[in-house]
Coordinates of C-alpha atoms and ligand atoms in Angstrom, one line a residue:
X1 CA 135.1 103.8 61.7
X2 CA 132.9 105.4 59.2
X3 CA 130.9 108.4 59.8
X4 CA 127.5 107.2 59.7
X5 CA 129.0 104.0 62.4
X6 CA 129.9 107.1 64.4
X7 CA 126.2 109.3 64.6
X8 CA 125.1 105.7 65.5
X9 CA 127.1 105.5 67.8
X10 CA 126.4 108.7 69.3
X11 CA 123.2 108.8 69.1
X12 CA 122.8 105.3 71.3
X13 CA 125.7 107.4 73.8
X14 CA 123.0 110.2 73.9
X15 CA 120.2 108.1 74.2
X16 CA 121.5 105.2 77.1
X17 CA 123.1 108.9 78.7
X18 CA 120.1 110.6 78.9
X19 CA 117.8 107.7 80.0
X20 CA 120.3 106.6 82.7
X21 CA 120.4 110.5 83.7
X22 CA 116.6 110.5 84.9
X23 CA 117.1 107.1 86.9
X24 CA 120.0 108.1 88.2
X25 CA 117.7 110.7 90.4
X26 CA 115.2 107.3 91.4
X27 CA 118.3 105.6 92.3
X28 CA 119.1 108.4 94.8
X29 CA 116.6 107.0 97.4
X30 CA 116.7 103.4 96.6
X31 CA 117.1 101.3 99.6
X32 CA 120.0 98.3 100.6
X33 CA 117.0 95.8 99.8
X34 CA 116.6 97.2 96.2
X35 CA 120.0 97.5 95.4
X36 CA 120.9 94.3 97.1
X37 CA 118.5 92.9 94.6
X38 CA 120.3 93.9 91.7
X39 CA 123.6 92.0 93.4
X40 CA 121.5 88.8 93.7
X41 CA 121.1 89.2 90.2
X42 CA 124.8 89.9 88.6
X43 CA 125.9 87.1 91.0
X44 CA 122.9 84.9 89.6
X45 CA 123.9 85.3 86.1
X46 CA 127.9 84.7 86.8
X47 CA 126.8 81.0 88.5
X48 CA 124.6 80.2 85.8
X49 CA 126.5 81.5 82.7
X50 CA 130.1 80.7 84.6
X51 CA 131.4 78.1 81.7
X52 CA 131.0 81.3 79.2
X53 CA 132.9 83.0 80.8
X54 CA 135.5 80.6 80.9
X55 CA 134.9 80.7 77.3
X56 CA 135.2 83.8 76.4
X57 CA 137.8 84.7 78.3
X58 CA 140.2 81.7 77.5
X59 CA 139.3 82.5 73.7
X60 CA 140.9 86.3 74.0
X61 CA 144.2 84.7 75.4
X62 CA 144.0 81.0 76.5
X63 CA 144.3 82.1 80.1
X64 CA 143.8 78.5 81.8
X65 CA 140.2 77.6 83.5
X66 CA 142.1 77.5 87.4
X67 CA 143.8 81.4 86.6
X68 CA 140.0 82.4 85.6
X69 CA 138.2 81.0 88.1
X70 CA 139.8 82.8 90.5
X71 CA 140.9 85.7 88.9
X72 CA 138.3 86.5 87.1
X73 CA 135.0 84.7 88.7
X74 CA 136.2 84.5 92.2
X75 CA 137.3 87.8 92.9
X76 CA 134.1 89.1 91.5
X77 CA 131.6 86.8 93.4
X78 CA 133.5 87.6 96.6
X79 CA 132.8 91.8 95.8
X80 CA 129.3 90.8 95.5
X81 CA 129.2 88.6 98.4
X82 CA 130.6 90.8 100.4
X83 CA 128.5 93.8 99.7
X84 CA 125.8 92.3 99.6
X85 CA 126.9 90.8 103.4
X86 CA 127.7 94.9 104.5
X87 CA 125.7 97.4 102.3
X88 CA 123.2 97.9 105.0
X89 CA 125.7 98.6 107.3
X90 CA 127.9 100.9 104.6
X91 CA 124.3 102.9 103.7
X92 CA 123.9 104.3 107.2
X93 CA 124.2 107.5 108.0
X94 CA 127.4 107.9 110.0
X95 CA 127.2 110.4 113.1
X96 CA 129.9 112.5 113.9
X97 CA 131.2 114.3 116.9
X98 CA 130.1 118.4 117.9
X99 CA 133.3 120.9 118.8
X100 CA 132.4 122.8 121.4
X101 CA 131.5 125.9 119.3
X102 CA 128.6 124.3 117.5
X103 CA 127.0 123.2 121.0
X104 CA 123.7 122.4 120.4
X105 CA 123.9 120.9 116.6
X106 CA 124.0 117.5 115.6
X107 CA 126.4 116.5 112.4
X108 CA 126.6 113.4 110.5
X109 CA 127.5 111.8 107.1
X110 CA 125.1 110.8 104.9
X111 CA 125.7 108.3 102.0
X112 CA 124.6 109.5 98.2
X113 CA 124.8 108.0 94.6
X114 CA 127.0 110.1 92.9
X115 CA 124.7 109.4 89.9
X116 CA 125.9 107.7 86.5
X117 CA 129.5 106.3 86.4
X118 CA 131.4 105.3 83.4
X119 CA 133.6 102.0 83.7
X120 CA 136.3 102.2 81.7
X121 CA 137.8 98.7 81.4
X122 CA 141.5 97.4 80.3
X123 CA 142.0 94.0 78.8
X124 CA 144.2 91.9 81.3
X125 CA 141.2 91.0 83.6
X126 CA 138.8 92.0 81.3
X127 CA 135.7 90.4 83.1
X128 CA 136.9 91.0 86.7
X129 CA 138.0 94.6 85.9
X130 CA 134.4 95.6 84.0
X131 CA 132.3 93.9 86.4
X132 CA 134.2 93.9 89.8
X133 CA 134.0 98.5 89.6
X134 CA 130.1 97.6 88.4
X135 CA 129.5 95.5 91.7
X136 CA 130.8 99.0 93.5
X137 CA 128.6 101.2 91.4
X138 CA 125.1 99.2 92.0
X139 CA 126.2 99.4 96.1
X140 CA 126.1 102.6 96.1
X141 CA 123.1 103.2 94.3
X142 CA 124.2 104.8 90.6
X143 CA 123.7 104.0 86.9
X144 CA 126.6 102.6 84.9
X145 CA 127.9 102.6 81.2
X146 CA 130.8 99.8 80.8
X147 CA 133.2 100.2 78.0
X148 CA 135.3 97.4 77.8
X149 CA 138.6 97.0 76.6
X150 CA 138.6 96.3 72.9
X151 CA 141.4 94.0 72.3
X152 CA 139.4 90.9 74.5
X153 CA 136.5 91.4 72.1
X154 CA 135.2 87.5 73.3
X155 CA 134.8 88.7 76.7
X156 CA 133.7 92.5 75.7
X157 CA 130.6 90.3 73.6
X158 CA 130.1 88.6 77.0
X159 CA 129.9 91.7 79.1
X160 CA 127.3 92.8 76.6
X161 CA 125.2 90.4 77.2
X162 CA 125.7 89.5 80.7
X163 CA 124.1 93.3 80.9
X164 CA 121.9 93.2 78.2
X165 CA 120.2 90.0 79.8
X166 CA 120.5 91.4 84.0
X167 CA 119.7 95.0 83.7
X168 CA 117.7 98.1 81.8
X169 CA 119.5 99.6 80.2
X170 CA 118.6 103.2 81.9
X171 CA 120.8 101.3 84.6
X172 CA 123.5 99.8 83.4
X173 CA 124.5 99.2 79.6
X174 CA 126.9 98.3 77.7
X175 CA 129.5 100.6 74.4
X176 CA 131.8 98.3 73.1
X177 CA 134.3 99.9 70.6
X178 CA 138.1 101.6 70.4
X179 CA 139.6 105.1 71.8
X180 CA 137.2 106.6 69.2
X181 CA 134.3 105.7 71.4
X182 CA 135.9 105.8 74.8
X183 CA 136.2 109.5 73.7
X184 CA 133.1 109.9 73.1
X185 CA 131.8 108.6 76.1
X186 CA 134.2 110.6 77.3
X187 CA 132.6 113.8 76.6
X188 CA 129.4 113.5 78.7
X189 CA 129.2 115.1 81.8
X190 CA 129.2 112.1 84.2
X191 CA 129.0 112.1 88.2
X192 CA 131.8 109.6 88.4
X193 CA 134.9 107.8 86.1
X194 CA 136.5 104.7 87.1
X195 CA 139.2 104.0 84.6
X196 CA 141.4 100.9 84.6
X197 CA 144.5 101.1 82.6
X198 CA 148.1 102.7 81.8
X199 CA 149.3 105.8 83.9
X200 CA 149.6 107.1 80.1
X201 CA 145.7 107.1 79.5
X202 CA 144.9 107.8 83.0
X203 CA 146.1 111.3 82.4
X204 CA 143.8 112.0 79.1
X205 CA 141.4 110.2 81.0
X206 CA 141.9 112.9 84.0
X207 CA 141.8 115.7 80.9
X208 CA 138.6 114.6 79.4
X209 CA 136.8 114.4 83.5
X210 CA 138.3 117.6 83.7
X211 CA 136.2 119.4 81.1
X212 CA 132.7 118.2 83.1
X213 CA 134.7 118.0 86.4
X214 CA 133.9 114.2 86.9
X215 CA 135.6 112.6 89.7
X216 CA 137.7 109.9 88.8
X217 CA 138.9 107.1 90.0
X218 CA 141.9 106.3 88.2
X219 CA 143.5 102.4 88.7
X220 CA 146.9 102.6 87.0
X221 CA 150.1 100.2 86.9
X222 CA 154.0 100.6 87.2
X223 CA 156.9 98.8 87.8
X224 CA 155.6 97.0 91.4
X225 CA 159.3 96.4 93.3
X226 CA 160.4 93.0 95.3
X227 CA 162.9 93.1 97.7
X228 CA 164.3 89.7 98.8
X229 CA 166.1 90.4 102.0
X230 CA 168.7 88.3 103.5
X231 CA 166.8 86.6 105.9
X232 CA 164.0 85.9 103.7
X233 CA 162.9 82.4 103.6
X234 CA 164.2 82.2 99.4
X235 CA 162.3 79.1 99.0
X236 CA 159.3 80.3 99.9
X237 CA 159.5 83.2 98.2
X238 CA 161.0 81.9 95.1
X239 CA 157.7 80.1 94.6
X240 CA 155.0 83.2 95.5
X241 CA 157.0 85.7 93.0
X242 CA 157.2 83.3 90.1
X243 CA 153.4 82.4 90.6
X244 CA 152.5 85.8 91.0
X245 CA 154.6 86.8 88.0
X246 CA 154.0 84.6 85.5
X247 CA 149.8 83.8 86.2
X248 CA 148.3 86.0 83.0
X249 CA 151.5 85.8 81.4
X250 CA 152.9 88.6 83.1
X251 CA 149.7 90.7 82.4
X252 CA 149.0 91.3 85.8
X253 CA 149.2 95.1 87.2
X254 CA 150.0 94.4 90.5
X255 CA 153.2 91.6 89.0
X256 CA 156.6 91.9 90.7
X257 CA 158.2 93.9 87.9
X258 CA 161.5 93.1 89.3
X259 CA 163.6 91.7 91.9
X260 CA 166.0 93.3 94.2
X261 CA 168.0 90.5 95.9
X262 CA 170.6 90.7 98.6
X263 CA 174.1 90.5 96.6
X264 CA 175.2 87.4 99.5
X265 CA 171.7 85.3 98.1
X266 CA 171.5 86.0 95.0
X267 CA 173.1 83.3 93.2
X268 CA 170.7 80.8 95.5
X269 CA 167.6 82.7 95.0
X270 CA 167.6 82.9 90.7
X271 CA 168.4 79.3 91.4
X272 CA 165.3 78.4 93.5
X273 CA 163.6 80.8 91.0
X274 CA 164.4 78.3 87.7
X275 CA 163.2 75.9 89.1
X276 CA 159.9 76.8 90.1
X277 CA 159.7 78.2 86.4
X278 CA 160.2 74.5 85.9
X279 CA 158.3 72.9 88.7
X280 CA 155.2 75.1 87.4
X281 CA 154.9 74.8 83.8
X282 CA 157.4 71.9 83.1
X283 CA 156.3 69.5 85.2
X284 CA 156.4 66.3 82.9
X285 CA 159.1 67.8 80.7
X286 CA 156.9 68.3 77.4
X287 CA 158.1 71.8 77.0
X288 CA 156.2 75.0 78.5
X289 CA 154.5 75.6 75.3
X290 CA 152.9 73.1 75.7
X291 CA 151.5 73.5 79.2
X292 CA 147.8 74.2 79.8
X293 CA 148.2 76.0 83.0
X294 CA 150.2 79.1 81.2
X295 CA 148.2 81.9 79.6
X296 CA 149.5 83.7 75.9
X297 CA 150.3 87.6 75.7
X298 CA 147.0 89.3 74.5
X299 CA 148.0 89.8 71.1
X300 CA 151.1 90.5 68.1
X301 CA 151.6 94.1 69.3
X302 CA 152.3 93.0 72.7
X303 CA 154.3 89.8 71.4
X304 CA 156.9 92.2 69.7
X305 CA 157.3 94.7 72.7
X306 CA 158.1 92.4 74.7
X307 CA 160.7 90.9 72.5
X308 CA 162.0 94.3 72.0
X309 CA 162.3 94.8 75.8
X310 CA 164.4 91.7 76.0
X311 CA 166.5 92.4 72.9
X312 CA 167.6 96.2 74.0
X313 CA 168.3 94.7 77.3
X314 CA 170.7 92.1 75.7
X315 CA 172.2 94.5 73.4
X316 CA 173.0 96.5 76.7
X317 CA 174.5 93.8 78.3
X318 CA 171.8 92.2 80.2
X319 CA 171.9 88.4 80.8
X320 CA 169.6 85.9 80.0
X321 CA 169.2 84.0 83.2
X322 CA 166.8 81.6 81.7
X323 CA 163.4 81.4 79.2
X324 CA 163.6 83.9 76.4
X325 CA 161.9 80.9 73.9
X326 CA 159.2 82.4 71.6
X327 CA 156.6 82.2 69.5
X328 CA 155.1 85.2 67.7
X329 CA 152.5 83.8 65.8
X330 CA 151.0 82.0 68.7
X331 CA 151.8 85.1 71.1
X332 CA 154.0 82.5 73.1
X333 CA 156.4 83.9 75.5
X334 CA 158.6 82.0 78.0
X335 CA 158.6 82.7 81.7
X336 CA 162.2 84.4 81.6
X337 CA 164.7 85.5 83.7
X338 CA 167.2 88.5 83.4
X339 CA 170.3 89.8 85.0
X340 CA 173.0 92.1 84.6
X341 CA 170.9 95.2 84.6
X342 CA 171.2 98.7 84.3
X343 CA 169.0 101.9 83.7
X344 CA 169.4 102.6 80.3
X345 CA 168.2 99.6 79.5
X346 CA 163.7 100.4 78.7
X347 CA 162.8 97.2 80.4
X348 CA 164.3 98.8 83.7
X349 CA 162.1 102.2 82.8
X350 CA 158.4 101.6 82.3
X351 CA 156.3 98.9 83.5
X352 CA 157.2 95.5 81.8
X353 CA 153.5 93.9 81.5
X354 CA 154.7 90.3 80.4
X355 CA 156.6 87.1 81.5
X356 CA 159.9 89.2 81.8
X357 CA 161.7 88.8 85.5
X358 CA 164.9 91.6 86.5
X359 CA 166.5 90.0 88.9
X360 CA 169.1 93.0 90.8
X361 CA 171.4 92.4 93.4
X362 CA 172.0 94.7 96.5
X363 CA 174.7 95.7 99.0
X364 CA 172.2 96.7 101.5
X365 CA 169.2 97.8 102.0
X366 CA 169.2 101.4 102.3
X367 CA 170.6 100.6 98.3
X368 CA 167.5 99.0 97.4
X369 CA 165.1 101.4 99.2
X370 CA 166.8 104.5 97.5
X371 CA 166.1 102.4 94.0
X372 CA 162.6 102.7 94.5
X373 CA 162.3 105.7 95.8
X374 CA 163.8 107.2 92.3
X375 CA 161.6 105.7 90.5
X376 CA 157.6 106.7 90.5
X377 CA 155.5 105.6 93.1
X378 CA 154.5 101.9 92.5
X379 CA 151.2 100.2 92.8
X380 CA 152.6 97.5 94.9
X381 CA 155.6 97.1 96.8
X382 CA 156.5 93.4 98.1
X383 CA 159.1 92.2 100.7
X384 CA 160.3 88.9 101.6
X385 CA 161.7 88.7 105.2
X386 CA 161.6 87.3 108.8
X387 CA 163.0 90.7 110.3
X388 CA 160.5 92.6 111.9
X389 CA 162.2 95.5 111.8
X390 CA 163.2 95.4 108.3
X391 CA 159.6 95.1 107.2
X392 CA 158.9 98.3 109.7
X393 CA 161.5 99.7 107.9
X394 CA 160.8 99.1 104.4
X395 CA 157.3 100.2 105.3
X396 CA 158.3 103.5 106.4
X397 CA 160.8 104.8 104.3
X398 CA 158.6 103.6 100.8
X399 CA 155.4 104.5 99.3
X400 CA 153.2 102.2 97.6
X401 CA 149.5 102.0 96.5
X402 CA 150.1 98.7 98.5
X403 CA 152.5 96.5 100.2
X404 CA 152.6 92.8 100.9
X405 CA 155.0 91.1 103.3
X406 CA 156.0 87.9 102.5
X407 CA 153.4 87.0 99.5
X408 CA 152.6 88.9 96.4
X409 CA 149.8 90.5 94.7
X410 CA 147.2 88.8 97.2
X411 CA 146.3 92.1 98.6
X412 CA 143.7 92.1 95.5
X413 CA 141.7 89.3 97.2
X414 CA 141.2 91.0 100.5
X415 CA 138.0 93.2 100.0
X416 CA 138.7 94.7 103.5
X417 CA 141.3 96.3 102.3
X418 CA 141.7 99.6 100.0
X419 CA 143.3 98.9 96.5
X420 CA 144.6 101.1 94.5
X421 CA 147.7 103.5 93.2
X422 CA 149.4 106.4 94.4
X423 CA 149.9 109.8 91.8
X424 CA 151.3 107.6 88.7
X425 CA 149.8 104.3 89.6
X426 CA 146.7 105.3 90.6
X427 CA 144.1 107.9 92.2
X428 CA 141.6 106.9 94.2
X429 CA 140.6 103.5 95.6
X430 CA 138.3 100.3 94.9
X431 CA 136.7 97.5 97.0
X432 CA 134.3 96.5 99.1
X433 CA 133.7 99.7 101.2
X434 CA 136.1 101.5 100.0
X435 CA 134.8 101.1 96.5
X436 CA 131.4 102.0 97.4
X437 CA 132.8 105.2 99.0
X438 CA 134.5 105.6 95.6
X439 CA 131.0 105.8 93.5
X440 CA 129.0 108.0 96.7
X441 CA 129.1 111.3 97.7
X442 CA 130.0 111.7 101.4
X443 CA 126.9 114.8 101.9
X444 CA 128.0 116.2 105.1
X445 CA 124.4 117.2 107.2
X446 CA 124.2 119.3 110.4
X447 CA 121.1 120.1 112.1
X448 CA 120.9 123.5 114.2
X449 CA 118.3 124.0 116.9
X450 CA 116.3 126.8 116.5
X451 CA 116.4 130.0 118.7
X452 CA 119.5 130.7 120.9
X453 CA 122.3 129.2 119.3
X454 CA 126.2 128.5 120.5
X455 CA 127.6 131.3 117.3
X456 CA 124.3 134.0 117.8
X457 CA 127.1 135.9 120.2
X458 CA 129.6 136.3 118.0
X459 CA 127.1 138.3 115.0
X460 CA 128.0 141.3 114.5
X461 CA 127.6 144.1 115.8
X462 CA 131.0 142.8 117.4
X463 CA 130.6 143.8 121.4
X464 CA 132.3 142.5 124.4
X465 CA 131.1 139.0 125.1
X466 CA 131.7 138.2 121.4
X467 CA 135.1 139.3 122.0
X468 CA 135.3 136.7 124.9
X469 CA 134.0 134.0 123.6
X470 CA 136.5 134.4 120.6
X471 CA 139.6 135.3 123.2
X472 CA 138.2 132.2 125.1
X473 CA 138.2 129.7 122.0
X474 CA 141.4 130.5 120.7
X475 CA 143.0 130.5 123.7
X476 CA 141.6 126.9 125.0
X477 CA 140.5 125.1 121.9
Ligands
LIG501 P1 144.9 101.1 78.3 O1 145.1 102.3 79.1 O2 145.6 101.1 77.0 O3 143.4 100.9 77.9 C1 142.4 100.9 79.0 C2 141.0 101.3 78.4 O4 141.2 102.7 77.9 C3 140.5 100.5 77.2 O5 139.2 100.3 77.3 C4 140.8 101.4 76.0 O6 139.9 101.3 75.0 C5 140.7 102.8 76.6 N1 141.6 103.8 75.9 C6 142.8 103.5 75.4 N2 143.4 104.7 74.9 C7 142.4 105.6 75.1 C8 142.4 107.0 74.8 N3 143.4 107.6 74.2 N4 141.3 107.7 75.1 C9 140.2 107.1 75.8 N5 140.2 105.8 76.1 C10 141.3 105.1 75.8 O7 145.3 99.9 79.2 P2 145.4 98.4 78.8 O8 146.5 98.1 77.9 O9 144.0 97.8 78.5 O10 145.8 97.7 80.3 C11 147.1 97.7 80.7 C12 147.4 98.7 81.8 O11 146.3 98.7 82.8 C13 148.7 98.5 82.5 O12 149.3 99.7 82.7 C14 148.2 97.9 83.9 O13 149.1 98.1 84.9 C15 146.9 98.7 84.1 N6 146.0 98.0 85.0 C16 145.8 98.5 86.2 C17 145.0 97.8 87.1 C18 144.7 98.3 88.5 O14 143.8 97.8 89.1 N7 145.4 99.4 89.0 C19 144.5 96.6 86.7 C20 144.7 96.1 85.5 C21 145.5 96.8 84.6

């Protein structure tokens, strides 16, 4: 970027920053109804502009119509939707209970805009992952600047003007451009960061908030475990992991990164997995390149790591299970599966982010749980099982930013629940209520009586019946 492209570029930064500074502090006492409002309106846009979309984002990486509609669109409208059901509800002042020592008060939580948030967005959902933190930012009442990710420059254009046409800019607007500009949004003193992407930017990410002492929300990835237990039912599962691996190509943060199958099903399971490969994107035998319903890698950079990954894992003895066909030019990379594994091998150290599958085979389980546990903590953990107590098990003795029993990565679609990491994979959480807690400031309010109050005894000077309330309190309470 040249100089001069830079002061523009600052200058509109300082400019959309300042402006959206001063409405931040209207924003602070706008009602469910207004904000609401503003919902209406980024859901009315989506319905009427929704075969743009589709567009835009199947021109950044041929994802199919079906895998945006509901991982893109979907997911979105149902954030809106649901806010829009629950924001009066989330908005209302929440009382709490008085300790005996405070007799006489009244305490509750009150729900604030933190002010103006910077979205930070990555490119694997690149609509869904811009606009679904946005839906959480206008619940809760503060301004936004989106930055989305440069390499889905189709669906960063859209994002632009989905904005550009829905909203003031002194609300929320729109900086497209590289790290250069993420940087220097980077700089301003914002109330709030929510930052989609690697664990690797997530910490400069954390640096740069430091500096201003921004909160952050910080929604990261890593190498998401499946364990397929013995009495799983493999057919089952066999189907929900290859879905839920391969949809996006692999370019999903919450993907099974691998499989850890008991040694005695093993053989069975990467069976029943082929197949499905087969079943999915092979129906009629034409060849998977040629198959509409299966999404490209995002670009050449991407093409050649993940050939890389699959070469040092051969070299290293890994097997090729099935897949590996490739095309680099057209970013085309086979659903493929891989055994023989060990941890020397990089495809078995950082998260894989493509249509690779490690399949590993396990004794027993206290094996596979001690597997993860080594490793850092994952966003999501999945198990496949009809034991009760295994899944009680599994539950207690791992951590996870989430964990699904029996299915994968659907945990994303239930706005009831929180989503998000754990230290490496992610601070902080998103959705529904839990998003809009992310973008408000919890103000804790008490209100004293006037007069004779339950702590006026125990001012100083420091006499008797100070002393027995105090012997009193920390004897009972
Ligand atoms: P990325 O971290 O490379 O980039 C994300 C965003 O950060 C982009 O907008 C980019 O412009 C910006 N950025 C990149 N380097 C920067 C720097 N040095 N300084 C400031 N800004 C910078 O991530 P990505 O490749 O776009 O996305 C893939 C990663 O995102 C994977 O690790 C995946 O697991 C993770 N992810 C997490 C979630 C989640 O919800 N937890 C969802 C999707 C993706």
């Amino acid at each position: 970027m040249m100089n001069t492209d830079n002061d523009m570029i600052q200058e509109q930064i300082n400019e959309i920053f300042s402006a959206q500074k001063v409405q931040a502090l209207k924003m602070r006492s706008s009602t469910s109804l207004l904000r609401i409002a503003l919902l209406k309106k980024l859901l009315n846009w989506i319905k009427v502009n929704h075969e743009d979309i589709r567009r835009a984002v199947y021109a950044d990486f041929k994802k199919p119509y079906p895998e945006i509609d509901i991982s893109e669109i979907y997911v979105v409208t149902s954030e809106i939707n649901h806010a829009i059901k629950h924001l009066e509800g989330w908005m209302k002042s929440k009382k709490v209970p008085t300790p005996i020592i405070m007799l006489g008060t009244k305490s509750y939580i009150q729900f604030e805009p933190k002010g103006t948030a910077l979205i930070i967005a990555p490119w694997n959902y690149p609509f869904n992952l811009a606009i679904g933190p946005l839906v959480s930012a206008l619940a809760a009442g503060c301004t936004a600047i989106i930055k989305p990710s440069e390499m889905t420059p189709h669906t960063s254009a859209l994002i632009r003007r989905l904005v550009e046409e829905t909203f003031d800019k002194s609300l929320v607007a729109v900086v497209e451009g590289e790290i250069q500009v993420s940087q220097m949004l980077l700089a301003k003193p914002f109330d709030h960061i929510f930052f989609t992407g690697s664990p690797t930017v997530g910490k400069i990410i954390m640096k740069a908030a430091a500096e201003n002492l921004s909160s952050v929300t910080l929604e990261l990835g890593g190498k998401s475990p499946t364990i397929i237990d013995l009495k799983a039912d493999l057919k089952d599962a066999a189907e929900k992991v290859i879905y839920a691996k391969f949809l996006n190509c692999g370019q999903t943060c919450i993907a099974p990164d691998y499989v850890l199958v008991h040694e005695s099903v093993k053989d069975k399971f990467l069976s029943l997995l082929k197949a499905q490969v087969e079943k999915m994107y092979n129906p009629k035998n034409k060849g998977i390149e040629n198959s509409r319903d299966y999404a490209r890698l995002v670009n050449s950079k991407h093409s050649k790591r993940i050939k890389h990954l699959l070469s040092d894992a051969k070299m290293k003895g890994a097997i090729m299970y099935s897949g590996g066909n490739n095309n680099e030019p057209e970013k085309y990379f086979e659903p493929t599966i891989i055994t023989n594994l060990t941890g020397d091998m990089e495809i078995m150290q950082d998260e894989i982010f493509g249509p690779l599958l490690p399949v590993i085979g396990y004794a027993d389980l206290e094996e596979a749980i001690n597997y993860i546990n080594l490793k850092p903590k994952p966003l999501a953990l999945y198990l496949f099982t009809t034991d009760k107590e295994i899944q009680k098990r599994v539950l207690k003795e791992t951590t996870s930013g989430g964990a699904v029993i029996n299915d994968c990565a659907l945990n994303f679609l239930q706005n009831e629940l929180p989503f998000g990491g754990v230290n490496t994979s992610g601070i902080g959480k998103a959705h529904g209520y839990h998003g809009f807690l992310a973008f408000s400031n919890e103000k804790s309010v008490m209100k004293q009586r006037i007069g004779m109050t339950s702590t006026k005894p125990l001012y100083p000077p420091y006499g008797i019946t100070g002393r027995k309330i105090i012997d009193g309190l920390l004897k009972w309470f």
